[in-house]
Coordinates of C-alpha atoms in Angstrom, one line a residue:
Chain A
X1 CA -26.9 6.9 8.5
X2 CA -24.6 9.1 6.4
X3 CA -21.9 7.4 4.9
X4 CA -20.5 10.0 4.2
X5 CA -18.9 10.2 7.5
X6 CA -15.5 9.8 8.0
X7 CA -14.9 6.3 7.7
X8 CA -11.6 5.2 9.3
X9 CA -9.3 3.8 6.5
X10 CA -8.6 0.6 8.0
X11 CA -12.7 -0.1 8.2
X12 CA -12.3 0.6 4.6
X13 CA -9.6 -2.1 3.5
X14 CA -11.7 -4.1 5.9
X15 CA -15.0 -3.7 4.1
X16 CA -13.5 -4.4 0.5
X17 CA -12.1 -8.1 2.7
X18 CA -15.7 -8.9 4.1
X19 CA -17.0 -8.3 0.2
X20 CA -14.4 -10.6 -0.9
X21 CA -15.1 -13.0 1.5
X22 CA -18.6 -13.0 1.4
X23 CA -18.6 -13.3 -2.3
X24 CA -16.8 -16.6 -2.0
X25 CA -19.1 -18.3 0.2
X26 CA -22.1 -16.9 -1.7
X27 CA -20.5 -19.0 -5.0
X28 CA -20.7 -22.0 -2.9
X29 CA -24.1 -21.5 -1.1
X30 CA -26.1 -18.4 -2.0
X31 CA -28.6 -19.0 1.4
X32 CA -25.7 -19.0 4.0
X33 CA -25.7 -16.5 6.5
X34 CA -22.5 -16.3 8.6
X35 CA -22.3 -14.9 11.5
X36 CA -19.6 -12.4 12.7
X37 CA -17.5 -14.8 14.5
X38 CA -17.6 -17.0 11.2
X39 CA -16.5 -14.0 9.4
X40 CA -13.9 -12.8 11.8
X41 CA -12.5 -16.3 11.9
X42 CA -12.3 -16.5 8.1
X43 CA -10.0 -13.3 7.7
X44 CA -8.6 -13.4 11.9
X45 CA -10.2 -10.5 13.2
X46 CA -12.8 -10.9 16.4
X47 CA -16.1 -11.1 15.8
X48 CA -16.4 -7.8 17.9
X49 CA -14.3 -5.8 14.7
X50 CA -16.8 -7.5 12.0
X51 CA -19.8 -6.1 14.2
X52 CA -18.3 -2.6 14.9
X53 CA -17.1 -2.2 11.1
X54 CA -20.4 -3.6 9.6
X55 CA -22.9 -1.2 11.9
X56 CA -20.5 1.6 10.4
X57 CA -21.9 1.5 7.3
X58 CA -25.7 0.7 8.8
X59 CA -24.9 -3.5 8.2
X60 CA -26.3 -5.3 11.4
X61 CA -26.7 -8.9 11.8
X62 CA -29.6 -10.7 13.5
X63 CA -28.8 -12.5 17.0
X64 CA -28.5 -15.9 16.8
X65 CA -28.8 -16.0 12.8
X66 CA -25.7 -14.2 11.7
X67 CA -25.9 -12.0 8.3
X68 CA -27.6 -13.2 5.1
X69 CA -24.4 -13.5 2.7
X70 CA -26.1 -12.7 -0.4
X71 CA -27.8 -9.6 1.2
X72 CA -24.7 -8.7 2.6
X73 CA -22.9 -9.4 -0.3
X74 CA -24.9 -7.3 -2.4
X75 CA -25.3 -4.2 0.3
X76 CA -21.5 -4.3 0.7
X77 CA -21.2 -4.3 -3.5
X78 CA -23.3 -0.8 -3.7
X79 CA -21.3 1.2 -1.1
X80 CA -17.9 0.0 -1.8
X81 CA -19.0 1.1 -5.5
X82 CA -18.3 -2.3 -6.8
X83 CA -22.0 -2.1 -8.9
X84 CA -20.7 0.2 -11.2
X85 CA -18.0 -0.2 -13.7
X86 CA -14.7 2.4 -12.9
X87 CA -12.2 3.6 -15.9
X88 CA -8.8 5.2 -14.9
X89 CA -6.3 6.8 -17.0
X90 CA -2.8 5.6 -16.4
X91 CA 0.0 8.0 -16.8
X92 CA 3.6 6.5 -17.0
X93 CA 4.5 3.1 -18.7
X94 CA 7.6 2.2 -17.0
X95 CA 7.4 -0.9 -15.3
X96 CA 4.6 0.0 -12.6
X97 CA 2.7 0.9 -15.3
X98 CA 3.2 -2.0 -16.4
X99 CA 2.6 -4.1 -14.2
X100 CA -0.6 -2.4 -13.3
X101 CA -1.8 -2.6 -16.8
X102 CA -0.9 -6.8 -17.1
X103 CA -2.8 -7.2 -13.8
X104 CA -6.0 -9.4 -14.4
X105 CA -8.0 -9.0 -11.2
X106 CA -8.6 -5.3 -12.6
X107 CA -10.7 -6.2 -15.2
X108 CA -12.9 -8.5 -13.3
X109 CA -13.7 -6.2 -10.8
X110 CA -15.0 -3.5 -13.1
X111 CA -11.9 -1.6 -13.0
X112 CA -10.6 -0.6 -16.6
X113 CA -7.7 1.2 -17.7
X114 CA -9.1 2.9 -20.9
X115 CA -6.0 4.8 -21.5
X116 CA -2.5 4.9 -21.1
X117 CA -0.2 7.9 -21.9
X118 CA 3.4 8.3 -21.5
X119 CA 6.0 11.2 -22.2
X120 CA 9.1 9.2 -23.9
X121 CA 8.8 8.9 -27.5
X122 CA 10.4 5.6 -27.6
X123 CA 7.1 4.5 -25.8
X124 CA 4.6 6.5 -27.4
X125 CA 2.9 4.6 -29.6
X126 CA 4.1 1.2 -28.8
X127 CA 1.3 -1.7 -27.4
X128 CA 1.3 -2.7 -24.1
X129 CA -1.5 -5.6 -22.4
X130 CA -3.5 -4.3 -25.8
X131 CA -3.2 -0.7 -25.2
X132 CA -1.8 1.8 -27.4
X133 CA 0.5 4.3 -25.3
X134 CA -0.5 7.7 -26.1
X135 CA 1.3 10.8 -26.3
X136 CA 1.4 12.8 -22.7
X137 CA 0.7 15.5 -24.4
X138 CA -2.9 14.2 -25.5
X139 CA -4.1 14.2 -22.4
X140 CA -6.8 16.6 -22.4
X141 CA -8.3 15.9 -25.8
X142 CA -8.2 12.3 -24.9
X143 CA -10.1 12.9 -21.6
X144 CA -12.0 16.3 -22.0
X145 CA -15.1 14.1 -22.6
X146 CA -14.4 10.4 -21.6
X147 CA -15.8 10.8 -18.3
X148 CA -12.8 9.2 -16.7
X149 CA -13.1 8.4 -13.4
X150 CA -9.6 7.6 -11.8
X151 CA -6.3 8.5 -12.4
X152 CA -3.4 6.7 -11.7
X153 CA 0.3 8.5 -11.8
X154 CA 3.4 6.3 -12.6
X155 CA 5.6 8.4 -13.4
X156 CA 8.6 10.4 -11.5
X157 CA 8.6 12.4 -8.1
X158 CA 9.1 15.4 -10.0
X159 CA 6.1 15.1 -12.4
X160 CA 3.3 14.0 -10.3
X161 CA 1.5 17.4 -9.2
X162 CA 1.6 18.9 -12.6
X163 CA 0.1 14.9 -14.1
X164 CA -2.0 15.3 -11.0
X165 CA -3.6 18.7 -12.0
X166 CA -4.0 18.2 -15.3
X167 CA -6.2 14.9 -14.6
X168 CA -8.0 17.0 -12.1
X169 CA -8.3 19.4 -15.2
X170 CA -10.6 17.0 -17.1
X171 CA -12.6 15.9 -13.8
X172 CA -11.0 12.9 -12.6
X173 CA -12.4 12.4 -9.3
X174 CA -9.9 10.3 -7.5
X175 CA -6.0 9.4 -7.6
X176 CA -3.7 6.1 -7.2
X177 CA -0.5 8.0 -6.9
X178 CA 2.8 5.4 -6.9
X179 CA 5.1 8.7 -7.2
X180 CA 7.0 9.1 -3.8
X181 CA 6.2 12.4 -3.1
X182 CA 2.6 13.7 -1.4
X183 CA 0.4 15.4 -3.9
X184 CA -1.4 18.9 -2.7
X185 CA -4.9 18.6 -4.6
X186 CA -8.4 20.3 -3.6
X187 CA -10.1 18.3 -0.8
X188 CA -12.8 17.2 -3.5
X189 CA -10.3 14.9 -4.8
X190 CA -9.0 11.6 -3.2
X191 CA -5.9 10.1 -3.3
X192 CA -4.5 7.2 -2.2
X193 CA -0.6 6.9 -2.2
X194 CA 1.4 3.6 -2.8
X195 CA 4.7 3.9 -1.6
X196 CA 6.9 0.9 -2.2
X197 CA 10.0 2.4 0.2
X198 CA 7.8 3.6 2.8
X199 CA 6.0 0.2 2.9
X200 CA 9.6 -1.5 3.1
X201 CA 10.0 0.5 6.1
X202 CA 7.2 -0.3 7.8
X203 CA 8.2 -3.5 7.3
X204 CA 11.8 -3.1 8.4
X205 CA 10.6 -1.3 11.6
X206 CA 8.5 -4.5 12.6
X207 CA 11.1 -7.0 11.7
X208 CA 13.4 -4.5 13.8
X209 CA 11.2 -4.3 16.7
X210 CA 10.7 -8.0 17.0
X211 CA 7.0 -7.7 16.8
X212 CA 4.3 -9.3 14.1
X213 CA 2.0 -7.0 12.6
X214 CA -0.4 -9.6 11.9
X215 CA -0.9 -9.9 7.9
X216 CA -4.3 -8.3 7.8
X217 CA -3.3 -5.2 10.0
X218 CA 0.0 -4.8 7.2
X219 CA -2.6 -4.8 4.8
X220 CA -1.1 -2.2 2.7
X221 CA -3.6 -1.3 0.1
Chain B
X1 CA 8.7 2.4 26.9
X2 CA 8.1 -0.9 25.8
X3 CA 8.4 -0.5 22.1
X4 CA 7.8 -4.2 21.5
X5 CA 4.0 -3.2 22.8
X6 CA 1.6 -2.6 19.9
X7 CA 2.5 0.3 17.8
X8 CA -0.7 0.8 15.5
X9 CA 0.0 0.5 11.9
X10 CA -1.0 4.1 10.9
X11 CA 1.4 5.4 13.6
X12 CA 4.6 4.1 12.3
X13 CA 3.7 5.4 9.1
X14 CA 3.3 9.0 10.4
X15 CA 6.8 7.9 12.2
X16 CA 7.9 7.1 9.4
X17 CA 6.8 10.7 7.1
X18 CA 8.6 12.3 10.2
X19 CA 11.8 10.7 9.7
X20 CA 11.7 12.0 6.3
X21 CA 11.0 15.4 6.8
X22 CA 13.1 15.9 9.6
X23 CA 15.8 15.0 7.4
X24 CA 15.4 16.8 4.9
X25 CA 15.2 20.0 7.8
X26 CA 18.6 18.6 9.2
X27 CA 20.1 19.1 5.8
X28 CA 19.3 22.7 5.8
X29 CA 19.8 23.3 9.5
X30 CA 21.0 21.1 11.6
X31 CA 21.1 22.8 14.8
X32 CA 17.1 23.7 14.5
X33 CA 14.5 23.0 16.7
X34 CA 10.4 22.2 15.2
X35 CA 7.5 22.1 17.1
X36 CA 5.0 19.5 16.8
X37 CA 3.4 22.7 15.1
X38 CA 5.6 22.8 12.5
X39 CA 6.1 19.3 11.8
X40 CA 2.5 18.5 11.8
X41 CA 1.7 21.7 8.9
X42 CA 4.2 20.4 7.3
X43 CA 2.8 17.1 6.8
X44 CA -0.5 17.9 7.1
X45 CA -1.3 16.7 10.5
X46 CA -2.3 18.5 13.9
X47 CA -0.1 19.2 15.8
X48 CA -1.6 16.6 18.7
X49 CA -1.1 14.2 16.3
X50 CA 2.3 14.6 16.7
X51 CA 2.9 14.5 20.2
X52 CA 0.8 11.4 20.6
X53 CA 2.9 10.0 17.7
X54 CA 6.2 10.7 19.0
X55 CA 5.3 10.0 22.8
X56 CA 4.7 6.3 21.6
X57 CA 8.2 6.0 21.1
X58 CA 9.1 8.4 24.0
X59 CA 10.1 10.9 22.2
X60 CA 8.8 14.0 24.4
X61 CA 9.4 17.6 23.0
X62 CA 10.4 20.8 25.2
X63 CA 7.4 23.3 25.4
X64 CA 8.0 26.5 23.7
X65 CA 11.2 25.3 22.5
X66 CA 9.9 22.1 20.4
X67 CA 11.8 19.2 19.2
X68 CA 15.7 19.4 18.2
X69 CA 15.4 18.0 14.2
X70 CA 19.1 16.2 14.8
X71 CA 17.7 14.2 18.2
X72 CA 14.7 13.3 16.9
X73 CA 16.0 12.5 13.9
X74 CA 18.5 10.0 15.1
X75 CA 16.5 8.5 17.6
X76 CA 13.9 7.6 15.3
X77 CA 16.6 6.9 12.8
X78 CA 17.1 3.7 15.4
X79 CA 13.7 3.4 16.4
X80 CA 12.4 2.6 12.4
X81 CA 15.8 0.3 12.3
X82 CA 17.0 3.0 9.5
X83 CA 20.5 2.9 11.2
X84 CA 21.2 -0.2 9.8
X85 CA 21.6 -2.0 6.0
X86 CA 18.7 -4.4 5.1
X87 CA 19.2 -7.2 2.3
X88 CA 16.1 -8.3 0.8
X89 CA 15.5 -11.2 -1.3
X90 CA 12.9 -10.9 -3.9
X91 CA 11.2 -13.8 -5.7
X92 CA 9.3 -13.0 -9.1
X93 CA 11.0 -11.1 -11.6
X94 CA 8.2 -9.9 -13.5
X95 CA 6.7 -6.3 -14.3
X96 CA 5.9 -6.0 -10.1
X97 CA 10.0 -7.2 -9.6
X98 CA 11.3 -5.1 -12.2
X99 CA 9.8 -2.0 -11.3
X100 CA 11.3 -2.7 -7.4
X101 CA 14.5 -3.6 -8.6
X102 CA 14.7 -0.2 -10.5
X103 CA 13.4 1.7 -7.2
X104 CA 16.5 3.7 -6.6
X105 CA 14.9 4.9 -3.5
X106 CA 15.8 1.8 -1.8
X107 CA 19.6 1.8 -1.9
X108 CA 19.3 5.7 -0.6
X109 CA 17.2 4.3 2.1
X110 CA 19.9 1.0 3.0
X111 CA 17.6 -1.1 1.5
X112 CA 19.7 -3.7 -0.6
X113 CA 17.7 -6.0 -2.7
X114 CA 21.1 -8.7 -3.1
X115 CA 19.2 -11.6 -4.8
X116 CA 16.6 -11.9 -7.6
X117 CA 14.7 -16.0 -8.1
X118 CA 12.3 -16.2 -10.7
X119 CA 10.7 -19.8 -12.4
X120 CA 10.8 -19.1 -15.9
X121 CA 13.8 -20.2 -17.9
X122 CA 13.7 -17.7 -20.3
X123 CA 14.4 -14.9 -17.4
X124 CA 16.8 -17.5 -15.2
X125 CA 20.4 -15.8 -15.9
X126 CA 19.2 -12.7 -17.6
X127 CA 20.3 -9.4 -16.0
X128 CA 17.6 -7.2 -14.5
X129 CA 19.3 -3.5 -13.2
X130 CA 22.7 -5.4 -12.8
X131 CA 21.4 -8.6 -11.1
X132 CA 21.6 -12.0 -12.2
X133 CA 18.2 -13.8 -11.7
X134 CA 18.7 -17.6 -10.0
X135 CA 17.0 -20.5 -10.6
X136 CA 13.9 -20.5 -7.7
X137 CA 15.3 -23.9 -7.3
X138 CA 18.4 -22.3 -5.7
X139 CA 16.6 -20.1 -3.2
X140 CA 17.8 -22.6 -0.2
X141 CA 21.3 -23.2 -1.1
X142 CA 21.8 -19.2 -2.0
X143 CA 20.0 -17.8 0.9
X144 CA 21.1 -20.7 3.9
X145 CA 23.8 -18.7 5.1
X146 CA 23.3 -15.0 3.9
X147 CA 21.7 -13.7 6.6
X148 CA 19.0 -12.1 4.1
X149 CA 16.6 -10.2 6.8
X150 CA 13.5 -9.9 4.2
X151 CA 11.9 -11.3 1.6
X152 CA 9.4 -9.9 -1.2
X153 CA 7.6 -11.9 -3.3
X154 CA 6.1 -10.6 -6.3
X155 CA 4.6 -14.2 -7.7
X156 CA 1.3 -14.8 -8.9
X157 CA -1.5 -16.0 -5.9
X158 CA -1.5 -19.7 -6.4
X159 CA 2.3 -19.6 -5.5
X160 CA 2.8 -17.1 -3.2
X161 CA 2.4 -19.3 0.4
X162 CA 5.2 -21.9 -0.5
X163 CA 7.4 -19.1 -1.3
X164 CA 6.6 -17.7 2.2
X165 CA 7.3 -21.2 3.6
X166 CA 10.8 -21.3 1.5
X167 CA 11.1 -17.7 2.6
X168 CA 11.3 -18.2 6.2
X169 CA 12.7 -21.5 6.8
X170 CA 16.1 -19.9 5.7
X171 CA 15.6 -17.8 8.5
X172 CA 14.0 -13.8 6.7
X173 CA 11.9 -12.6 9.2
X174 CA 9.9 -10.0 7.0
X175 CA 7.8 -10.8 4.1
X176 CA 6.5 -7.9 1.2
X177 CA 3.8 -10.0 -0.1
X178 CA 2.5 -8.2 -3.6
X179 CA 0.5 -11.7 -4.5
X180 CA -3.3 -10.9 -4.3
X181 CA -3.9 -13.7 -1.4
X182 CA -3.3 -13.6 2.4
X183 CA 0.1 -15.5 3.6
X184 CA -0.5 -17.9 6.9
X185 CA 3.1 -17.3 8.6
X186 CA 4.0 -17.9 12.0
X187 CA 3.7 -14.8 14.5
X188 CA 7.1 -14.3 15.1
X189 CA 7.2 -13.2 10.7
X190 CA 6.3 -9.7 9.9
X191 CA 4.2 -9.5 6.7
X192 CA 3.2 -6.5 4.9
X193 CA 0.7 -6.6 1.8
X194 CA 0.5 -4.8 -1.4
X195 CA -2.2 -5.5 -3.3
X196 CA -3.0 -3.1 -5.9
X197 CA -6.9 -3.8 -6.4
X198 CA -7.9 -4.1 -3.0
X199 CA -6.2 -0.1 -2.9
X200 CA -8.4 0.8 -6.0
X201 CA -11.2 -0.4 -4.3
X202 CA -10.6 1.7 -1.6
X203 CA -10.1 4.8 -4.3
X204 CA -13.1 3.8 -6.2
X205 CA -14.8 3.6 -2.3
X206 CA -14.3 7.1 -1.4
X207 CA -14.7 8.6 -5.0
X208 CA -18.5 6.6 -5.2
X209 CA -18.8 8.6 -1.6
X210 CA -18.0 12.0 -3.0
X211 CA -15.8 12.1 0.3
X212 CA -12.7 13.1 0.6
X213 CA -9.7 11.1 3.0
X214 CA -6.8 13.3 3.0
X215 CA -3.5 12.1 0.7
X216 CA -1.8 11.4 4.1
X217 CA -4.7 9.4 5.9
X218 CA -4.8 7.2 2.4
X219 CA -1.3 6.8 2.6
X220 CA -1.1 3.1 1.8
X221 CA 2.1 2.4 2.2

């Protein structure tokens, strides 16, 4: 099975929600199985949608037994890439930046923002959640050999393709861009765009239709 | 056209990228006409991807002449509920609260965030980008008879549902939940999530899979 095939996004948020799920029940008992019912039940989506998402990435249960959690567990931990540790480069310290660099669960899920760099001299140099800012204009010394593997842009509309490029520059395979504009990067490169007034939008257009978007298909991220 | 029927959530974001960029046409040219060509290259989607968009809300172009930017644009204008002002409440004023109340995308977009609750008495009565924050103790008797259509809640996890709860029982029937942890709300309550690790797990997904999901398809919010 390649899995490199396109796998639809929402499988994807999906995926990272049976991995977080699983690992809870494995805490409590590492010999469960569950079967996809029991997993659909736990995060409201049918049993049919666990199956369906699971066989995409080659996952299949066994009738009348259900998955083994901690197999399960650990097979969903290697594709998602959770086995390996991930460091990003943050660009912008204004308060997303913040608030991205005080968030906890980054840290225990292997994510680790090594560096943080921003272009207002005020900044520069200050400590934030144990980081020293660093000069913008550092960037490619800091990075030209630190194997950094995700970037993530914070900073103004109007700066993020040039931040974007030079962070592709120095090999950064994969974006979390919060600036609201798109970014036009190589087709090596992933992105994935956060978009706080287009997500209010969404939101607007539900509460405007009447309708529920249950939680889990809003999942925004 | 029912539009109360099932819109899928990647649709009325591509809705909602449409809206935009037909606006910004408009503003050049407000007597011009796009095809689903045009509008599709613009944002980086086929152009059947645009008719099956905009025939989910009924909005049916003219072959060989296209779409008139102006209709389109004001019937989706009142399709996403853009035609009208929204007033948010948000509840948390830390780093994640900050950076929204200093969005000035949102007051462009009719997005007014008109109240600001946090816990901590050292923020209670400070101002935050010209807003008072109240006493969370308040939330009831400030929000009983506003009319405030949404609510965000930017608290940590373990106090995130009973905000909901406080949320909707003064009557907001749309919840931007940023707390890591799923929200159990009636049906009739929109919810969207933002939560910024399960999105770097996503990154960190299709970096590990050297594949690539275009900027628009990650579009996560």
């Amino acid at each position: 099975m390649d899995l490199k095939a396109k796998i639809p996004s929402p499988t994807v948020k999906r995926l990272s929600l049976y991995f977080r799920e699983l690992g809870e029940r494995r805490a409590v008992d590492s010999d469960a199985t569950m079967s996809s019912r029991q997993l659909g039940d736990a995060l409201g989506f049918s049993d049919a949608q666990v199956r369906k998402d699971l066989a995409f990435v080659g996952q299949l249960g066994h009738p009348g037994v259900g998955y083994s959690v901690t197999l399960l567990h650990d097979n969903l931990r290697r594709i998602l890439g959770r086995d390996r540790s991930w460091e990003a480069a943050l660009v912008g310290a204004g308060n997303i930046g913040r608030a991205l660099l005080s968030y906890r669960r980054f840290e225990v899920q292997n994510f680790h923002i090594t560096r943080v760099f921003d272009n207002n001299p005020a900044t520069i140099g200050s400590t934030i959640s144990e980081r020293s800012v660093l000069d913008i204009s550092e960037l490619e010394r800091e990075l030209a050999d630190a194997g950094t593997h995700l970037g993530i842009i914070a900073v103004p509309a109007q700066d993020a393709q040039a931040i974007a490029e030079r962070l592709i520059g120095v090999g950064v395979g994969g974006i979390l861009n919060f600036a609201p504009r798109r970014l036009e990067v190589d087709e090596s490169v992933a992105v994935l765009n956060v978009d706080f007034s287009l997500t209010l939008e969404q939101l607007a257009f539900q509460v405007n239709l009447g309708r529920n978007d249950p939680a889990r298909e809003g999942e925004s991220s």
